[in-house]
Tab-separated table of C-alpha atoms in Angstrom:
chain	number	residue	atom	x	y	z
A	1	MET	CA	-6.172	29.142	22.379
A	2	LYS	CA	-8.033	26.131	23.730
A	3	ARG	CA	-9.395	23.693	21.142
A	4	TYR	CA	-12.231	21.294	21.931
A	5	GLY	CA	-12.368	17.593	21.104
A	6	ASN	CA	-14.670	14.620	21.755
A	7	LEU	CA	-17.806	16.616	20.940
A	8	TYR	CA	-19.454	14.228	18.488
A	9	PRO	CA	-20.886	11.799	21.073
A	10	GLN	CA	-22.784	14.739	22.580
A	11	ILE	CA	-24.083	15.809	19.162
A	12	ILE	CA	-25.423	12.373	18.173
A	13	ASP	CA	-26.759	11.520	21.636
A	14	PHE	CA	-30.441	10.560	21.243
A	15	GLU	CA	-31.618	13.041	23.896
A	16	ASN	CA	-29.848	15.854	22.054
A	17	ILE	CA	-31.374	14.851	18.716
A	18	LEU	CA	-34.812	14.641	20.342
A	19	LEU	CA	-34.329	18.121	21.817
A	20	ALA	CA	-33.190	19.355	18.391
A	21	SER	CA	-36.394	18.056	16.786
A	22	ARG	CA	-38.461	20.022	19.308
A	23	GLN	CA	-36.436	23.161	18.640
A	24	ALA	CA	-36.664	22.781	14.862
A	25	GLN	CA	-40.466	22.541	14.876
A	26	LYS	CA	-41.164	25.668	16.946
A	27	GLY	CA	-43.749	27.698	15.065
A	28	LYS	CA	-43.895	25.043	12.338
A	29	ARG	CA	-45.579	22.077	14.044
A	30	PHE	CA	-48.497	21.851	11.623
A	31	ARG	CA	-46.575	22.017	8.370
A	32	ASP	CA	-46.857	18.884	6.263
A	33	ASN	CA	-43.149	17.976	6.344
A	34	VAL	CA	-43.040	18.339	10.143
A	35	LEU	CA	-46.230	16.332	10.613
A	36	ASP	CA	-44.870	13.562	8.381
A	37	PHE	CA	-41.613	13.441	10.352
A	38	ASN	CA	-43.386	13.485	13.716
A	39	TYR	CA	-45.827	10.729	12.695
A	40	HIS	CA	-42.913	8.274	12.949
A	41	LEU	CA	-40.803	10.451	15.248
A	42	GLU	CA	-38.860	7.794	17.141
A	43	THR	CA	-38.131	5.807	13.967
A	44	GLU	CA	-37.003	8.943	12.123
A	45	LEU	CA	-34.726	10.062	14.968
A	46	ILE	CA	-33.143	6.619	15.385
A	47	ARG	CA	-32.516	6.433	11.632
A	48	LEU	CA	-31.011	9.930	11.672
A	49	GLN	CA	-28.827	9.020	14.654
A	50	GLU	CA	-27.548	5.914	12.837
A	51	HIS	CA	-26.714	7.912	9.704
A	52	LEU	CA	-24.780	10.408	11.792
A	53	LYS	CA	-23.050	7.664	13.740
A	54	ASP	CA	-21.781	5.765	10.684
A	55	LYS	CA	-21.306	9.002	8.663
A	56	THR	CA	-23.695	8.054	5.897
A	57	TYR	CA	-25.666	11.234	6.609
A	58	GLN	CA	-25.993	13.412	3.524
A	59	PRO	CA	-27.774	16.799	3.570
A	60	GLY	CA	-30.752	17.109	1.225
A	61	ALA	CA	-31.583	19.667	-1.467
A	62	TYR	CA	-32.686	23.180	-0.572
A	63	ARG	CA	-35.996	24.760	-1.492
A	64	THR	CA	-35.327	28.342	-2.575
A	65	PHE	CA	-37.386	31.484	-3.032
A	66	HIS	CA	-36.702	35.191	-3.417
A	67	LEU	CA	-37.712	37.914	-0.984
A	68	ILE	CA	-38.089	41.284	-2.670
A	69	ASN	CA	-38.695	43.595	0.296
A	70	PRO	CA	-36.844	45.404	1.730
A	71	LYS	CA	-34.187	44.151	-0.700
A	72	SER	CA	-33.864	41.212	-3.051
A	73	ARG	CA	-32.506	38.134	-1.253
A	74	LEU	CA	-32.337	34.448	-2.047
A	75	ILE	CA	-33.747	32.476	0.904
A	76	SER	CA	-32.929	28.757	1.131
A	77	ALA	CA	-34.973	26.330	3.214
A	78	ALA	CA	-33.272	23.065	4.155
A	79	PRO	CA	-35.327	19.856	4.502
A	80	TYR	CA	-36.780	19.463	8.002
A	81	ARG	CA	-34.528	16.477	8.730
A	82	ASP	CA	-31.475	18.650	8.084
A	83	ARG	CA	-32.812	21.412	10.303
A	84	VAL	CA	-32.939	18.886	13.142
A	85	VAL	CA	-29.255	18.129	12.516
A	86	HIS	CA	-28.435	21.862	12.505
A	87	HIS	CA	-29.996	22.270	15.950
A	88	ALA	CA	-28.268	19.140	17.292
A	89	LEU	CA	-24.904	20.524	16.132
A	90	CYS	CA	-25.508	24.050	17.428
A	91	ASN	CA	-26.674	22.793	20.835
A	92	VAL	CA	-23.138	21.536	21.415
A	93	ILE	CA	-20.834	23.967	19.593
A	94	VAL	CA	-22.596	27.316	20.143
A	95	PRO	CA	-21.569	27.554	23.844
A	96	ILE	CA	-17.919	26.999	22.850
A	97	PHE	CA	-17.886	30.033	20.550
A	98	GLU	CA	-20.428	32.109	22.467
A	99	ARG	CA	-17.994	32.826	25.288
A	100	THR	CA	-15.567	34.331	22.743
A	101	PHE	CA	-18.127	36.772	21.256
A	102	ILE	CA	-18.074	40.403	22.364
A	103	ALA	CA	-21.071	42.024	24.059
A	104	ASP	CA	-21.586	44.435	21.134
A	105	SER	CA	-22.585	41.738	18.603
A	106	TYR	CA	-26.354	41.267	18.842
A	107	ALA	CA	-27.596	38.997	16.053
A	108	ASN	CA	-28.775	35.417	16.587
A	109	ARG	CA	-27.752	35.232	20.230
A	110	ILE	CA	-29.901	34.321	23.226
A	111	GLY	CA	-30.488	37.365	25.401
A	112	PHE	CA	-29.395	39.839	22.720
A	113	GLY	CA	-31.482	40.519	19.581
A	114	THR	CA	-32.792	43.528	17.656
A	115	HIS	CA	-34.337	45.480	20.511
A	116	ARG	CA	-31.236	45.446	22.715
A	117	ALA	CA	-29.146	46.378	19.665
A	118	LEU	CA	-31.465	49.307	18.864
A	119	LYS	CA	-31.329	50.504	22.484
A	120	LYS	CA	-27.514	50.531	22.493
A	121	PHE	CA	-27.416	52.150	19.034
A	122	THR	CA	-29.800	54.890	20.215
A	123	HIS	CA	-27.676	55.523	23.318
A	124	PHE	CA	-24.545	55.958	21.180
A	125	VAL	CA	-26.327	58.220	18.658
A	126	ARG	CA	-27.390	60.508	21.484
A	127	ASN	CA	-23.957	60.599	23.109
A	128	SER	CA	-21.701	60.968	20.054
A	129	ARG	CA	-21.186	63.616	17.413
A	130	TYR	CA	-20.208	61.318	14.520
A	131	ILE	CA	-21.089	57.846	13.281
A	132	LEU	CA	-19.342	55.589	10.792
A	133	GLN	CA	-22.088	53.254	9.634
A	134	CYS	CA	-21.169	50.336	7.371
A	135	ASP	CA	-22.824	47.455	5.572
A	136	ILE	CA	-20.873	44.496	4.185
A	137	ARG	CA	-21.574	44.051	0.503
A	138	LYS	CA	-23.463	40.783	-0.226
A	139	TYR	CA	-22.362	39.253	3.083
A	140	PHE	CA	-23.860	35.753	3.020
A	141	PRO	CA	-23.104	35.140	-0.698
A	142	THR	CA	-19.439	36.129	-0.188
A	143	ILE	CA	-18.538	34.175	2.971
A	144	ASP	CA	-15.485	32.146	1.902
A	145	HIS	CA	-15.664	28.434	2.735
A	146	ILE	CA	-11.910	27.894	3.204
A	147	THR	CA	-11.612	30.880	5.535
A	148	LEU	CA	-14.702	29.846	7.514
A	149	LYS	CA	-13.414	26.312	8.033
A	150	GLU	CA	-10.056	27.647	9.210
A	151	LEU	CA	-11.773	29.903	11.769
A	152	ILE	CA	-13.863	27.009	13.087
A	153	ARG	CA	-10.790	24.794	13.413
A	154	ARG	CA	-9.209	27.311	15.763
A	155	LYS	CA	-11.712	26.202	18.417
A	156	ILE	CA	-12.714	22.667	17.409
A	157	LYS	CA	-10.388	19.695	16.902
A	158	CYS	CA	-12.940	16.845	17.054
A	159	LEU	CA	-12.570	15.248	13.611
A	160	ASP	CA	-16.070	13.771	13.553
A	161	THR	CA	-17.637	17.124	14.422
A	162	LEU	CA	-15.526	18.825	11.759
A	163	TRP	CA	-16.729	16.206	9.243
A	164	LEU	CA	-20.349	17.173	9.976
A	165	ILE	CA	-19.626	20.910	9.856
A	166	ASP	CA	-17.808	20.494	6.532
A	167	ALA	CA	-20.714	18.446	5.148
A	168	ILE	CA	-23.144	21.267	5.987
A	169	ILE	CA	-20.882	23.994	4.565
A	170	ASP	CA	-19.993	22.021	1.431
A	171	ASN	CA	-23.670	21.321	0.753
A	172	SER	CA	-24.474	25.047	0.629
A	173	ASN	CA	-26.492	25.702	-2.500
A	174	GLU	CA	-25.361	28.170	-5.125
A	175	GLN	CA	-25.825	31.751	-4.023
A	176	GLU	CA	-25.849	35.021	-5.888
A	177	THR	CA	-22.737	35.401	-8.041
A	178	VAL	CA	-20.400	38.152	-6.827
A	179	ILE	CA	-17.040	38.722	-8.503
A	180	ASP	CA	-14.527	40.426	-6.202
A	181	TYR	CA	-10.732	40.440	-6.394
A	182	PHE	CA	-8.365	40.716	-3.445
A	183	PRO	CA	-4.563	41.032	-3.127
A	184	GLY	CA	-2.834	37.880	-4.381
A	185	ASP	CA	-5.758	36.711	-6.543
A	186	ASP	CA	-5.300	35.578	-10.105
A	187	LEU	CA	-7.936	35.913	-12.807
A	188	LEU	CA	-9.807	32.734	-11.819
A	189	THR	CA	-9.649	32.976	-8.008
A	190	PRO	CA	-13.132	34.501	-7.515
A	191	VAL	CA	-14.773	31.664	-9.467
A	192	THR	CA	-12.693	28.769	-8.139
A	193	ARG	CA	-13.011	29.475	-4.396
A	194	ARG	CA	-16.349	28.237	-3.030
A	195	ARG	CA	-18.327	30.972	-1.330
A	196	GLY	CA	-21.754	31.603	0.112
A	197	LEU	CA	-23.982	30.292	2.893
A	198	PRO	CA	-27.755	29.814	2.522
A	199	ILE	CA	-29.723	32.489	4.365
A	200	GLY	CA	-32.313	30.691	6.463
A	201	ASN	CA	-30.143	28.003	8.058
A	202	LEU	CA	-29.574	28.153	11.808
A	203	THR	CA	-25.987	27.082	11.105
A	204	SER	CA	-25.511	29.883	8.540
A	205	GLN	CA	-26.557	32.498	11.074
A	206	PHE	CA	-24.173	31.052	13.644
A	207	PHE	CA	-21.293	30.674	11.170
A	208	ALA	CA	-21.837	34.300	10.132
A	209	ASN	CA	-21.103	35.371	13.719
A	210	ILE	CA	-17.981	33.211	13.850
A	211	TYR	CA	-16.783	34.727	10.572
A	212	LEU	CA	-16.826	38.286	11.956
A	213	ASN	CA	-15.849	37.473	15.541
A	214	GLY	CA	-12.171	38.275	14.931
A	215	PHE	CA	-13.236	41.500	13.224
A	216	ASP	CA	-15.249	42.486	16.324
A	217	HIS	CA	-12.177	41.993	18.512
A	218	PHE	CA	-10.076	43.986	16.019
A	219	ILE	CA	-12.517	46.913	16.283
A	220	LYS	CA	-12.547	46.863	20.083
A	221	GLU	CA	-8.955	45.912	20.887
A	222	GLN	CA	-6.830	47.168	17.989
A	223	LEU	CA	-8.760	50.267	16.901
A	224	ASN	CA	-9.831	50.951	20.509
A	225	ILE	CA	-13.413	51.756	19.547
A	226	SER	CA	-15.448	51.926	22.743
A	227	LYS	CA	-18.777	52.680	21.030
A	228	TYR	CA	-19.563	49.898	18.573
A	229	VAL	CA	-22.668	47.927	17.560
A	230	ARG	CA	-22.955	45.065	15.054
A	231	TYR	CA	-26.040	43.190	13.885
A	232	VAL	CA	-25.093	40.510	11.306
A	233	ASP	CA	-23.332	42.542	8.584
A	234	ASP	CA	-24.558	45.996	9.654
A	235	PHE	CA	-22.220	47.743	12.070
A	236	ALA	CA	-21.593	51.227	13.402
A	237	LEU	CA	-18.738	53.010	15.157
A	238	PHE	CA	-19.278	56.237	17.124
A	239	SER	CA	-16.921	59.028	18.203
A	240	ASN	CA	-16.675	62.777	18.698
A	241	ASP	CA	-13.532	62.755	16.520
A	242	ARG	CA	-14.335	62.685	12.796
A	243	GLU	CA	-10.762	62.023	11.665
A	244	PHE	CA	-10.503	59.081	14.041
A	245	LEU	CA	-13.485	57.421	12.341
A	246	ALA	CA	-12.199	58.319	8.872
A	247	ASP	CA	-8.907	56.541	9.648
A	248	ALA	CA	-10.836	53.613	11.143
A	249	ARG	CA	-12.653	53.104	7.835
A	250	PHE	CA	-9.394	52.461	5.977
A	251	ALA	CA	-8.262	50.002	8.668
A	252	ILE	CA	-11.630	48.237	8.480
A	253	GLU	CA	-11.397	47.827	4.710
A	254	GLU	CA	-7.905	46.338	5.038
A	255	TYR	CA	-9.005	43.871	7.726
A	256	LEU	CA	-12.119	42.767	5.870
A	257	ALA	CA	-10.047	42.122	2.735
A	258	GLN	CA	-8.310	39.335	4.719
A	259	LEU	CA	-11.756	37.744	5.069
A	260	ARG	CA	-12.444	38.363	1.356
A	261	LEU	CA	-15.167	40.850	2.215
A	262	LYS	CA	-15.880	44.435	1.134
A	263	ILE	CA	-18.028	47.134	2.685
A	264	HIS	CA	-20.830	48.541	0.561
A	265	PRO	CA	-19.469	51.649	-1.224
A	266	VAL	CA	-22.761	53.569	-1.021
A	267	LYS	CA	-24.357	52.350	2.215
A	268	SER	CA	-21.153	52.835	4.246
A	269	GLN	CA	-21.029	56.476	5.327
A	270	LEU	CA	-19.435	58.802	7.901
A	271	PHE	CA	-21.785	61.586	9.038
A	272	GLU	CA	-23.040	63.629	11.992
A	273	THR	CA	-25.511	61.852	14.260
A	274	LYS	CA	-27.739	64.941	14.486
A	275	ILE	CA	-29.137	64.269	10.998
A	276	GLY	CA	-30.431	60.862	12.129
A	277	ALA	CA	-29.208	57.328	11.513
A	278	THR	CA	-31.128	54.304	10.212
A	279	PHE	CA	-30.790	50.964	12.004
A	280	LEU	CA	-32.936	47.803	12.126
A	281	GLY	CA	-35.971	49.426	10.547
A	282	PHE	CA	-35.933	52.628	12.610
A	283	ARG	CA	-34.647	56.148	12.022
A	284	VAL	CA	-32.932	57.307	15.214
A	285	PHE	CA	-32.699	61.021	16.020
A	286	SER	CA	-31.428	62.823	19.114
A	287	ASP	CA	-34.959	63.335	20.446
A	288	ARG	CA	-37.118	60.633	18.824
A	289	ILE	CA	-37.207	57.292	17.017
A	290	ARG	CA	-39.287	56.895	13.867
A	291	VAL	CA	-40.191	53.845	11.781
A	292	ARG	CA	-38.573	53.839	8.354
A	293	ASN	CA	-41.063	54.572	5.588
A	294	SER	CA	-40.066	51.444	3.662
A	295	ASN	CA	-40.722	49.270	6.729
A	296	LEU	CA	-44.044	50.974	7.326
A	297	HIS	CA	-45.182	50.367	3.737
A	298	GLN	CA	-44.071	46.749	4.001
A	299	ALA	CA	-46.020	46.299	7.258
A	300	ARG	CA	-49.156	47.819	5.753
A	301	ARG	CA	-48.937	45.350	2.863
A	302	ARG	CA	-48.502	42.505	5.366
A	303	LEU	CA	-51.622	43.612	7.284
A	304	LYS	CA	-53.597	43.769	4.050
A	305	ARG	CA	-52.466	40.246	3.172
A	306	LEU	CA	-53.439	39.018	6.664
A	307	LYS	CA	-56.930	40.456	6.233
A	308	THR	CA	-57.312	38.734	2.851
A	309	ASP	CA	-56.006	35.389	4.103
A	310	TYR	CA	-58.272	35.497	7.146
A	311	ALA	CA	-61.318	36.469	5.074
A	312	GLN	CA	-60.640	33.516	2.761
A	313	GLY	CA	-60.177	31.095	5.666
A	314	LYS	CA	-56.502	30.451	4.930
A	315	ILE	CA	-55.429	31.359	8.466
A	316	GLU	CA	-57.080	31.446	11.877
A	317	LEU	CA	-57.559	34.407	14.215
A	318	LYS	CA	-54.858	33.057	16.541
A	319	GLU	CA	-52.237	33.410	13.779
A	320	VAL	CA	-53.476	36.917	12.951
A	321	THR	CA	-53.245	37.921	16.625
A	322	GLN	CA	-49.722	36.534	17.001
A	323	SER	CA	-48.521	38.381	13.906
A	324	ILE	CA	-50.039	41.688	15.000
A	325	LYS	CA	-48.708	41.369	18.551
A	326	SER	CA	-45.235	40.747	17.177
A	327	TRP	CA	-45.363	43.850	15.010
A	328	VAL	CA	-46.811	45.999	17.819
A	329	ALA	CA	-43.993	44.858	20.125
A	330	HIS	CA	-41.511	45.975	17.478
A	331	LEU	CA	-43.212	49.356	16.977
A	332	GLU	CA	-43.199	50.028	20.717
A	333	HIS	CA	-39.441	50.509	20.565
A	334	GLY	CA	-40.000	53.722	18.629
A	335	ASP	CA	-42.056	56.846	19.295
A	336	THR	CA	-45.048	55.371	17.516
A	337	TRP	CA	-48.113	55.853	19.738
A	338	GLN	CA	-49.962	58.021	17.206
A	339	LEU	CA	-48.945	55.708	14.360
A	340	ARG	CA	-50.210	52.610	16.180
A	341	LYS	CA	-53.494	54.346	17.049
A	342	GLN	CA	-53.952	55.412	13.423
A	343	ILE	CA	-53.269	51.908	12.044
A	344	PHE	CA	-55.112	49.729	14.540
A	345	THR	CA	-58.181	51.835	15.433
A	346	SER	CA	-59.846	51.064	12.101
A	347	LEU	CA	-58.411	47.560	11.711
A	348	CYS	CA	-61.121	44.947	11.295
A	349	PHE	CA	-60.913	41.256	10.346
A	350	ARG	CA	-64.017	39.522	8.940
A	351	ARG	CA	-64.767	36.192	7.311
A	352	LYS	CA	-66.458	36.266	3.911
């Protein structure tokens, strides 16, 4: 396996850091922290470049908040300066790993995404009798730092780049506590091994794909599963042979244990596709695609909040329009014409 060196000069090149700052501010240009950084942009970027060059760079503290819907999650926002560094790093190392990823992994990849994943999932549902659908239990909080670093070192040998990657991983803030034991563990292993990546980081999303890349190849090449879709920690295998999928589940659990991961005992199920399967906010049947009720309720609450914020002058019509267009584009991937007509016909935004 080829390993890559001499990457750090590309990462800390001023043009790359400048590009990273433009990428990091997309959709966030008018936030106070971005405006402050951009007010002295050249000075800030030169200072950041110097800190990276002499390795005095130190990631800052995260700002955290909880999302309740559709499930409780701890979201961590890194300081804007650190987000610039994340983009500068990913600009250089993503292409190295990207060529090793399989075509059936859809999350956080240019040219892939939720809609292509849903299309492939729907195709498999309608051409297979059975589905083994799995969800990794507490995925981001349980990603093991030692294992992740070992996987990264299989492709990267540049010591300076590895120093930066380690600094980002080691600075991960405390995540939800999950106590799991695996073969060979002693009583204290689950609390002494550092685990967890902050959801919200560009690097966390990318590292999450690296962490399961070997698993993807195991599914395709060792288990010989031709029909497979993964989006972050949600994945599905399809076949007309029920026993084949039942055996695959045991093999999957054994492989994931090597990564110190477990599938969710309730959400991971083997069933007939004709009853419908839920994926990325939609319920997919053989003849139609419906929006999940929980997602619909969440969207209605979001629309209500948009109306209130607009009426109170907290947001402008442009932001309202962008948000609605985004949601409509998502709904269009299901059989939702009547639903969209029902929701948007009576929708009206007014200032107080």
